[in-house]
Short mmCIF file of C-alpha atoms and ligand atoms in Angstrom, two decimals:
data_model
loop_
_atom_site.label_atom_id
_atom_site.label_comp_id
_atom_site.label_asym_id
_atom_site.label_seq_id
_atom_site.Cartn_x
_atom_site.Cartn_y
_atom_site.Cartn_z
CA UNK N 1 5.13 20.82 39.07
CA UNK N 2 8.01 21.90 36.90
CA UNK N 3 5.83 23.77 34.41
CA UNK N 4 8.25 22.68 31.57
CA UNK N 5 7.16 19.97 29.18
CA UNK N 6 8.63 17.86 26.29
CA UNK N 7 6.24 15.98 23.97
CA UNK N 8 7.73 13.17 22.00
CA UNK N 9 5.71 12.00 18.90
CA UNK N 10 6.92 8.68 17.75
CA UNK N 11 5.20 8.72 14.41
CA UNK N 12 3.49 5.44 13.49
CA UNK N 13 4.52 3.61 16.60
CA UNK N 14 1.57 1.46 17.75
CA UNK N 15 0.87 0.27 21.28
CA UNK N 16 2.03 -3.38 20.58
CA UNK N 17 5.16 -2.25 18.89
CA UNK N 18 6.13 0.09 21.71
CA UNK N 19 5.55 -2.48 24.48
CA UNK N 20 7.44 -5.13 22.61
CA UNK N 21 10.40 -3.08 21.34
CA UNK N 22 10.84 -0.04 23.71
CA UNK N 23 12.84 -1.77 26.42
CA UNK N 24 14.15 1.44 28.03
CA UNK N 25 10.71 3.09 28.28
CA UNK N 26 9.06 -0.14 29.46
CA UNK N 27 11.83 -0.51 32.10
CA UNK N 28 11.11 3.05 33.31
CA UNK N 29 7.48 2.13 33.71
CA UNK N 30 8.37 -1.09 35.57
CA UNK N 31 10.63 0.81 37.97
CA UNK N 32 7.90 3.57 38.57
CA UNK N 33 10.18 6.19 36.96
CA UNK N 34 7.31 6.69 34.40
CA UNK N 35 3.74 5.53 33.86
CA UNK N 36 2.54 3.92 30.62
CA UNK N 37 -1.07 3.69 29.44
CA UNK N 38 -2.86 2.58 26.20
CA UNK N 39 -4.30 5.34 24.44
CA UNK N 40 -6.95 5.37 21.69
CA UNK N 41 -6.61 7.74 18.72
CA UNK N 42 -9.36 9.41 16.92
CA UNK N 43 -9.80 9.01 13.20
CA UNK N 44 -8.83 9.23 10.36
CA UNK N 45 -5.59 7.88 11.90
CA UNK N 46 -3.38 9.99 9.73
CA UNK N 47 -0.32 12.01 10.67
CA UNK N 48 -1.20 15.59 9.83
CA UNK N 49 -4.83 15.37 11.32
CA UNK N 50 -3.38 13.70 14.48
CA UNK N 51 -0.60 16.34 14.96
CA UNK N 52 -3.40 18.97 15.06
CA UNK N 53 -5.60 16.73 17.35
CA UNK N 54 -2.82 16.37 19.75
CA UNK N 55 -2.21 20.03 19.95
CA UNK N 56 -6.01 21.26 19.91
CA UNK N 57 -7.97 18.42 21.68
CA UNK N 58 -10.46 18.25 18.74
CA UNK N 59 -11.40 15.68 16.22
CA UNK N 60 -10.21 16.21 12.64
CA UNK N 61 -13.83 17.00 11.71
CA UNK N 62 -13.71 19.73 14.19
CA UNK N 63 -10.32 21.39 13.57
CA UNK N 64 -10.74 20.82 9.85
CA UNK N 65 -7.43 19.00 8.86
CA UNK N 66 -8.78 15.60 7.80
CA UNK N 67 -6.11 14.59 5.42
CA UNK N 68 -2.29 14.84 4.76
CA UNK N 69 -3.25 16.29 1.41
CA UNK N 70 -5.13 19.08 3.06
CA UNK N 71 -2.43 20.38 5.30
CA UNK N 72 -2.54 24.19 6.02
CA UNK N 73 -2.11 26.64 8.84
CA UNK N 74 -3.90 25.71 12.08
CA UNK N 75 -6.93 27.94 12.70
CA UNK N 76 -7.64 26.74 16.22
CA UNK N 77 -6.20 27.66 19.66
CA UNK N 78 -3.43 25.01 20.05
CA UNK N 79 -0.71 24.14 22.57
CA UNK N 80 1.92 26.24 20.70
CA UNK N 81 -0.31 29.38 20.37
CA UNK N 82 -1.69 29.16 23.80
CA UNK N 83 1.76 28.65 25.44
CA UNK N 84 3.05 31.70 23.46
CA UNK N 85 0.01 33.72 24.38
CA UNK N 86 0.63 32.87 28.04
CA UNK N 87 4.15 34.54 27.76
CA UNK N 88 5.94 31.17 27.67
CA UNK N 89 8.51 29.85 25.14
CA UNK N 90 8.01 27.16 22.56
CA UNK N 91 10.40 24.95 20.45
CA UNK N 92 10.18 22.03 18.07
CA UNK N 93 12.36 19.38 16.27
CA UNK N 94 9.93 18.20 13.69
CA UNK N 95 9.12 17.19 10.17
CA UNK N 96 7.92 20.18 7.94
CA UNK N 97 4.18 19.51 8.43
CA UNK N 98 4.66 21.23 11.73
CA UNK N 99 6.08 24.33 10.00
CA UNK N 100 2.94 24.26 7.87
CA UNK N 101 0.64 23.98 10.88
CA UNK N 102 2.22 26.52 13.31
CA UNK N 103 4.60 28.81 11.45
CA UNK N 104 3.00 31.74 9.65
CA UNK N 105 5.51 31.81 6.73
CA UNK N 106 5.69 29.52 3.60
CA UNK N 107 8.11 26.49 3.80
CA UNK N 108 11.42 27.48 2.16
CA UNK N 109 13.39 24.38 1.33
CA UNK N 110 16.74 26.17 1.52
CA UNK N 111 16.14 28.18 4.72
CA UNK N 112 13.24 26.82 6.93
CA UNK N 113 15.08 23.90 8.46
CA UNK N 114 16.64 26.42 11.01
CA UNK N 115 13.87 28.59 12.52
CA UNK N 116 14.06 31.36 15.05
CA UNK N 117 11.17 33.81 15.36
CA UNK N 118 9.93 35.28 18.56
CA UNK N 119 6.63 36.28 16.94
CA UNK N 120 5.89 32.78 15.63
CA UNK N 121 3.81 30.18 17.53
CA UNK N 122 6.92 27.92 17.25
CA UNK N 123 9.75 30.20 18.26
CA UNK N 124 12.80 28.08 17.88
CA UNK N 125 12.98 24.98 15.74
CA UNK N 126 14.97 22.53 13.60
CA UNK N 127 12.77 21.11 10.89
CA UNK N 128 13.42 18.38 8.48
CA UNK N 129 11.76 17.63 5.15
CA UNK N 130 12.43 14.00 4.22
CA UNK N 131 12.11 15.19 0.59
CA UNK N 132 12.64 12.24 -1.77
CA UNK N 133 11.83 9.39 0.72
CA UNK N 134 10.92 6.15 -0.82
CA UNK N 135 11.71 2.40 -0.81
CA UNK N 136 15.39 2.83 -1.67
CA UNK N 137 16.04 5.75 0.83
CA UNK N 138 14.03 6.48 4.06
CA UNK N 139 15.66 9.97 4.19
CA UNK N 140 15.02 10.00 7.88
CA UNK N 141 17.38 11.64 10.34
CA UNK N 142 19.18 9.62 12.99
CA UNK N 143 17.28 9.34 16.20
CA UNK N 144 20.16 10.47 18.26
CA UNK N 145 20.66 13.54 16.02
CA UNK N 146 17.03 14.45 16.61
CA UNK N 147 17.56 14.12 20.39
CA UNK N 148 20.78 16.17 20.08
CA UNK N 149 18.89 19.01 18.18
CA UNK N 150 16.30 19.00 20.95
CA UNK N 151 18.94 19.15 23.73
CA UNK N 152 20.75 22.10 21.93
CA UNK N 153 17.39 23.90 21.65
CA UNK N 154 16.63 23.25 25.34
CA UNK N 155 20.08 24.68 26.28
CA UNK N 156 19.97 27.60 23.88
CA UNK N 157 16.32 28.61 23.88
CA UNK N 158 15.01 27.34 27.30
CA UNK N 159 11.62 26.56 25.87
CA UNK N 160 8.74 25.91 28.40
CA UNK N 161 7.18 23.47 25.72
CA UNK N 162 9.33 21.53 23.22
CA UNK N 163 7.98 19.01 20.65
CA UNK N 164 10.26 16.26 19.32
CA UNK N 165 8.70 14.47 16.31
CA UNK N 166 10.43 11.42 14.87
CA UNK N 167 9.08 10.07 11.53
CA UNK N 168 11.37 7.08 10.93
CA UNK N 169 9.18 4.23 12.17
CA UNK N 170 6.25 5.59 10.16
CA UNK N 171 8.48 5.54 7.15
CA UNK N 172 9.81 2.08 7.60
CA UNK N 173 6.25 0.86 8.36
CA UNK N 174 5.01 2.23 5.10
CA UNK N 175 7.95 0.76 3.20
CA UNK N 176 8.06 -2.83 4.92
CA UNK N 177 4.79 -3.02 6.81
CA UNK N 178 3.94 -2.80 10.59
CA UNK N 179 4.74 -6.48 10.81
CA UNK N 180 8.33 -6.41 9.71
CA UNK N 181 11.75 -6.69 11.24
CA UNK N 182 12.66 -3.24 9.73
CA UNK N 183 9.78 -1.47 11.34
CA UNK N 184 10.23 -3.17 14.70
CA UNK N 185 14.01 -2.52 14.74
CA UNK N 186 13.35 1.23 14.04
CA UNK N 187 11.00 1.50 16.99
CA UNK N 188 13.76 0.11 19.13
CA UNK N 189 16.16 2.78 17.60
CA UNK N 190 13.87 5.39 18.85
CA UNK N 191 13.91 3.84 22.38
CA UNK N 192 17.65 3.53 22.23
CA UNK N 193 18.27 7.27 21.50
CA UNK N 194 15.59 8.28 24.15
CA UNK N 195 17.47 6.23 26.71
CA UNK N 196 20.39 8.61 26.41
CA UNK N 197 18.37 11.86 26.09
CA UNK N 198 15.61 11.41 28.65
CA UNK N 199 17.82 11.55 31.73
CA UNK N 200 19.41 14.74 30.50
CA UNK N 201 16.12 16.30 29.80
CA UNK N 202 14.58 15.19 33.10
CA UNK N 203 17.78 16.72 34.84
CA UNK N 204 17.02 19.86 33.04
CA UNK N 205 13.61 20.08 34.75
CA UNK N 206 11.28 18.83 32.08
CA UNK N 207 8.25 16.46 32.44
CA UNK N 208 8.11 14.20 29.44
CA UNK N 209 5.30 12.55 27.41
CA UNK N 210 6.10 10.08 24.81
CA UNK N 211 3.25 8.93 22.54
CA UNK N 212 2.37 8.43 18.93
CA UNK N 213 0.00 9.94 16.36
CA UNK N 214 -1.19 6.55 15.13
CA UNK N 215 0.06 2.94 14.60
CA UNK N 216 0.85 1.00 11.55
CA UNK N 217 -0.92 -2.15 10.06
CA UNK N 218 0.43 -5.19 8.28
CA UNK N 219 -0.48 -3.65 4.96
CA UNK N 220 2.03 -0.82 5.82
CA UNK N 221 -0.87 1.68 6.26
CA UNK N 222 -2.92 3.55 8.70
CA UNK N 223 -5.93 5.85 8.53
CA UNK N 224 -8.84 3.59 9.55
CA UNK N 225 -10.19 2.18 12.84
CA UNK N 226 -8.18 -1.05 13.36
CA UNK N 227 -6.66 -1.65 16.74
CA UNK N 228 -3.17 -1.76 15.12
CA UNK N 229 -3.49 1.84 13.97
CA UNK N 230 -5.68 3.37 16.66
CA UNK N 231 -3.98 1.94 19.75
CA UNK N 232 -0.83 3.92 20.84
CA UNK N 233 1.36 4.09 23.86
CA UNK N 234 1.35 7.08 26.28
CA UNK N 235 4.34 7.20 28.60
CA UNK N 236 4.55 10.04 31.23
CA UNK N 237 7.47 11.09 33.18
CA UNK N 238 6.35 13.63 35.90
CA UNK N 239 4.60 14.17 39.12
CA UNK N 240 0.98 14.39 38.24
CA UNK N 241 -1.48 11.70 39.40
CA UNK N 242 -2.96 9.80 36.34
CA UNK N 243 -5.89 7.24 36.27
CA UNK N 244 -5.27 3.70 36.98
CA UNK N 245 -3.09 1.63 34.72
CA UNK N 246 -5.99 -0.21 33.01
CA UNK N 247 -7.64 2.95 31.86
CA UNK N 248 -7.56 3.51 28.21
CA UNK N 249 -6.79 7.17 27.40
CA UNK N 250 -8.50 9.16 24.78
CA UNK N 251 -6.12 11.01 22.44
CA UNK N 252 -8.48 14.07 22.61
CA UNK N 253 -7.27 14.64 26.19
CA UNK N 254 -3.54 15.11 25.28
CA UNK N 255 -3.80 18.84 24.57
CA UNK N 256 -5.49 19.82 27.86
CA UNK N 257 -3.15 17.49 29.74
CA UNK N 258 -0.15 19.24 28.26
CA UNK N 259 -1.57 22.68 28.94
CA UNK N 260 -2.34 21.60 32.59
CA UNK N 261 1.37 20.68 33.00
CA UNK N 262 2.37 23.95 31.60
CA UNK N 263 -0.02 25.78 34.11
CA UNK N 264 -1.99 27.26 31.21
CA UNK N 265 -5.81 26.99 31.14
CA UNK N 266 -7.51 24.81 28.48
CA UNK N 267 -9.90 26.53 26.12
CA UNK N 268 -13.52 25.75 25.47
CA UNK N 269 -14.06 22.73 23.32
CA UNK N 270 -10.83 20.95 24.48
CA UNK N 271 -11.49 17.57 26.19
CA UNK N 272 -10.39 17.29 29.86
CA UNK N 273 -6.88 16.53 31.05
CA UNK N 274 -6.03 13.08 32.18
CA UNK N 275 -4.33 14.18 35.23
CA UNK N 276 -5.22 15.54 38.63
CA UNK N 277 -2.80 18.27 39.60
CA UNK N 278 0.35 17.19 41.39
ZN1 ZN I 301 2.26 7.38 7.91
#
C-alpha cells in the first residue's frame, strides 16, 4: 500500500455517462489496470451535501449540510481533518465550496484561489469560483489545466491526500441537460485529460479513486432519487482487494475507504471501507 491517495470528483457525471464516454477509464478497467463499480449516492443528491458525505461517511441529515444554499464549515471529522490530525499532508484543486467546507477563513475572491496554510485542514490548494456562470458562459477551467494544477501541487507540496474536483460536466448538464451532446462531450473531455495525468500520478506513487458526487437527469437537474442522479461510477487504481464487480457500492463507504488507503483509522459513525487491506 502506497499510503498516498488522489480522489477525483467528476461533478455531475452519472454511471451511464461515464461508462459510455470515459473510454480511457473504461479501457483501464478492461485491462485490469483499474477496477470499476457502480455506486449509489445518498440523497438529496446535491453537490455540497455530497462533498461532505464523501469526506465524512455520513448522510446529509447526519452531517447537517442538506442544501447548496446551506453551505458552511464542516463540523464533523472528515478525510481532510483526520489526515492532517494524523500528521499527514492535504491538498486540493477544487471549486470554492470546498474552501467553505474545510478552510477556516472566509472566501476572499481576490486572494483565496491560491491557498497555502499549514494550520488549515486543506494545507495547499488552487481554488476556482466559476463566478458568473450561466447559459452563455460556463466559466469552467479546462480539464487539463485542473490536472496541471494538481500535478504542480503534488510536485511542490507532496500531499498524502489530494482532491481534484471538476465541475464542468455538472455545469453543462444544467445548461443543456444530462441527455445532450454538450454534456456527454464534456464527460469525455474529463476522461481525455485524465488519460494524460493519471499515468504521471500513478508513477508518483498515488492510488487514485475517480467517482462523482451525483449524476444528471434529462431535465438538467439532480437532487432526488432517480437512477440517473443516484448511480455514479467508482474507478479505483490501487492494490486493495475490492468486492466483486457486480456489487453496487454505497457512497457512505467512500470516506472510510479513503482513510484505510491512507492508513488512518476511521472514526465512529463512518460506514465501513469497501476494501480489504492489500
Ligand atoms: Zn449540479
